[in-house]
Coordinates of C-alpha atoms in Angstrom, one line a residue:
M1 CA -12.4 -5.0 69.5
M2 CA -15.7 -3.9 67.8
K3 CA -15.3 -6.8 65.3
T4 CA -14.9 -9.3 68.2
H5 CA -18.1 -8.0 69.9
M6 CA -20.1 -8.3 66.6
I7 CA -18.9 -11.8 66.0
S8 CA -19.7 -12.8 69.6
A9 CA -23.2 -11.3 69.3
A10 CA -23.8 -13.1 66.1
L11 CA -22.7 -16.4 67.6
I12 CA -25.0 -16.0 70.6
F13 CA -27.9 -15.1 68.3
A14 CA -27.2 -18.2 66.2
A15 CA -26.9 -20.4 69.2
S16 CA -30.3 -19.2 70.5
V17 CA -31.9 -19.8 67.2
F18 CA -30.6 -23.4 67.0
A19 CA -31.5 -24.1 70.6
N20 CA -35.1 -23.1 69.9
A21 CA -35.3 -24.9 66.5
A22 CA -36.8 -28.0 68.1
E23 CA -39.6 -26.1 69.8
P24 CA -43.2 -26.6 68.5
V25 CA -44.4 -24.2 65.9
K26 CA -46.1 -21.2 67.4
T27 CA -48.6 -19.4 65.3
T28 CA -49.1 -15.7 66.0
K29 CA -52.6 -15.2 64.5
P30 CA -55.4 -17.4 63.2
A31 CA -55.3 -18.3 59.5
S32 CA -58.0 -17.6 57.0
P33 CA -60.4 -20.5 56.2
E34 CA -58.8 -20.6 52.7
F35 CA -55.3 -20.9 54.1
E36 CA -56.5 -23.7 56.4
K37 CA -58.0 -25.5 53.4
M38 CA -54.7 -25.1 51.4
K39 CA -52.8 -26.8 54.2
A40 CA -54.5 -30.0 53.3
L41 CA -52.3 -30.0 50.1
V42 CA -49.1 -30.5 52.1
G43 CA -47.3 -33.4 50.4
T44 CA -46.5 -34.5 46.8
W45 CA -49.0 -34.6 43.9
K46 CA -48.6 -36.0 40.4
G47 CA -50.4 -35.7 37.1
K48 CA -50.1 -34.7 33.5
T49 CA -50.4 -31.2 32.1
D50 CA -50.2 -29.7 28.6
M51 CA -48.3 -26.5 28.4
G52 CA -48.7 -26.2 24.6
D53 CA -46.3 -29.0 23.5
G54 CA -48.4 -32.1 24.4
P55 CA -49.0 -33.8 27.8
V56 CA -46.0 -34.0 30.2
E57 CA -45.7 -35.5 33.7
M58 CA -45.9 -32.9 36.4
T59 CA -45.1 -33.1 40.1
M60 CA -46.3 -30.5 42.6
R61 CA -44.9 -30.4 46.1
Y62 CA -46.5 -28.4 48.9
R63 CA -44.9 -27.8 52.3
L64 CA -45.7 -25.6 55.3
I65 CA -42.9 -23.1 56.2
A66 CA -42.2 -20.0 58.2
A67 CA -43.7 -21.2 61.5
G68 CA -46.8 -22.4 59.7
S69 CA -47.6 -19.0 58.1
V70 CA -46.7 -19.8 54.4
I71 CA -47.4 -22.7 52.1
E72 CA -44.7 -23.3 49.5
E73 CA -45.7 -24.9 46.2
R74 CA -42.9 -26.2 43.9
C75 CA -43.9 -27.2 40.3
M76 CA -41.6 -29.1 38.0
E77 CA -39.0 -29.2 40.7
G78 CA -35.4 -29.9 39.4
T79 CA -36.2 -28.9 35.8
P80 CA -35.3 -25.6 33.9
N81 CA -39.0 -24.7 34.1
E82 CA -39.3 -25.1 37.9
M83 CA -41.7 -22.6 39.5
V84 CA -42.5 -21.6 43.1
T85 CA -45.7 -20.2 44.4
M86 CA -46.0 -18.9 48.0
Y87 CA -49.4 -18.8 49.6
Y88 CA -50.0 -16.6 52.7
D89 CA -52.6 -14.5 54.4
N90 CA -52.1 -10.8 53.5
K91 CA -52.3 -7.9 56.0
D92 CA -56.2 -8.0 55.7
G93 CA -56.2 -11.7 56.7
K94 CA -57.2 -12.8 53.2
L95 CA -55.3 -15.6 51.3
A96 CA -53.0 -14.3 48.6
L97 CA -50.1 -15.8 46.5
T98 CA -47.0 -14.7 44.8
H99 CA -46.0 -16.9 41.8
Y100 CA -42.3 -17.0 40.7
C101 CA -42.9 -17.9 37.1
M102 CA -40.7 -19.6 34.4
M103 CA -41.6 -16.5 32.3
G104 CA -39.3 -14.5 34.5
N105 CA -41.9 -12.5 36.3
R106 CA -43.7 -12.5 39.7
P107 CA -47.5 -12.1 39.5
A108 CA -49.4 -11.7 42.8
M109 CA -53.0 -12.8 43.3
N110 CA -55.7 -12.6 45.9
V111 CA -58.6 -14.9 46.6
K112 CA -61.5 -13.9 44.2
S113 CA -63.9 -16.5 45.5
S114 CA -64.0 -19.7 47.5
D115 CA -66.4 -22.4 48.6
A116 CA -66.3 -25.9 50.1
K117 CA -64.8 -27.4 46.9
S118 CA -62.6 -24.6 45.3
I119 CA -60.5 -21.5 45.7
T120 CA -60.1 -19.1 42.8
F121 CA -57.4 -16.4 42.7
D122 CA -57.2 -13.3 40.5
F123 CA -54.5 -10.9 39.5
D124 CA -53.6 -8.2 42.0
A125 CA -53.0 -5.1 39.9
E126 CA -52.2 -3.0 42.9
C127 CA -49.4 -5.2 44.0
C128 CA -47.8 -6.2 40.7
T129 CA -45.4 -4.4 38.5
I130 CA -46.7 -6.4 35.5
D131 CA -48.5 -4.6 32.7
P132 CA -51.2 -7.1 31.7
K133 CA -51.5 -5.4 28.3
T134 CA -47.9 -6.0 27.3
E135 CA -46.3 -8.7 29.5
S136 CA -47.2 -12.4 29.3
H137 CA -48.0 -13.8 32.8
M138 CA -50.2 -16.0 34.9
H139 CA -53.3 -13.9 35.6
G140 CA -55.6 -16.3 37.6
M141 CA -55.8 -19.7 39.1
T142 CA -58.3 -22.1 40.5
V143 CA -57.7 -25.1 42.8
R144 CA -60.6 -27.5 43.0
F145 CA -60.6 -30.1 45.9
D146 CA -62.2 -33.1 44.2
D147 CA -61.5 -35.5 47.1
P148 CA -58.8 -35.8 49.8
D149 CA -56.4 -37.4 47.2
T150 CA -57.4 -35.6 44.0
I151 CA -57.2 -31.9 43.0
T152 CA -57.8 -30.1 39.7
T153 CA -55.9 -26.9 39.0
S154 CA -56.4 -24.5 36.1
C155 CA -54.4 -21.4 35.3
K156 CA -55.5 -18.4 33.3
A157 CA -52.6 -17.0 31.3
I158 CA -52.3 -13.7 29.4
M159 CA -49.9 -14.0 26.5
D160 CA -49.1 -10.9 24.4
G161 CA -52.1 -9.2 25.9
K162 CA -54.6 -12.0 25.0
E163 CA -56.3 -14.3 27.4
M164 CA -55.4 -17.9 26.6
P165 CA -57.7 -20.9 27.1
E166 CA -57.5 -22.5 30.5
H167 CA -56.2 -26.0 30.8
E168 CA -57.1 -28.2 33.7
T169 CA -54.6 -30.5 35.4
V170 CA -55.7 -33.4 37.6
L171 CA -53.2 -34.3 40.3
K172 CA -53.3 -37.3 42.6
R173 CA -51.7 -37.3 46.0
E174 CA -48.6 -39.6 46.3
K175 CA -48.8 -41.9 49.3

């Protein structure tokens, strides 16, 4: 009897979710200016990057999810090195990110600075379980908005406790 009630409740809940799925997105709070700027990236971007073994083609896909409160970035989608980064406003209303890295870790970062042309993120030591002195990881990142169809990204990596040179990647919007 209890099992029947639980199944019925689950079905009613699922039906209400599906019935409301076509409703327009409702945002619960205003987004930071940096989050609003990042929303312009929604779409597919292509370019070449060098991750140490020479230039390779790279595709970045951005999409808005979670009722417009999160931007998902997929890098090298469909490859063994696929990575995902989630951009969101933290509890203080500031843009932050969590990067799910091919190195098997999950660095978090907060906006360090921003202006009309760029947003720079830096490692969030309070949030991360990564020890920057011993664990290789992505430690910082900048997105530069060159024009509506061109961005330049650069990542700061820490490898074996040493900061590596940053490499810029120019990406063009696919139309």
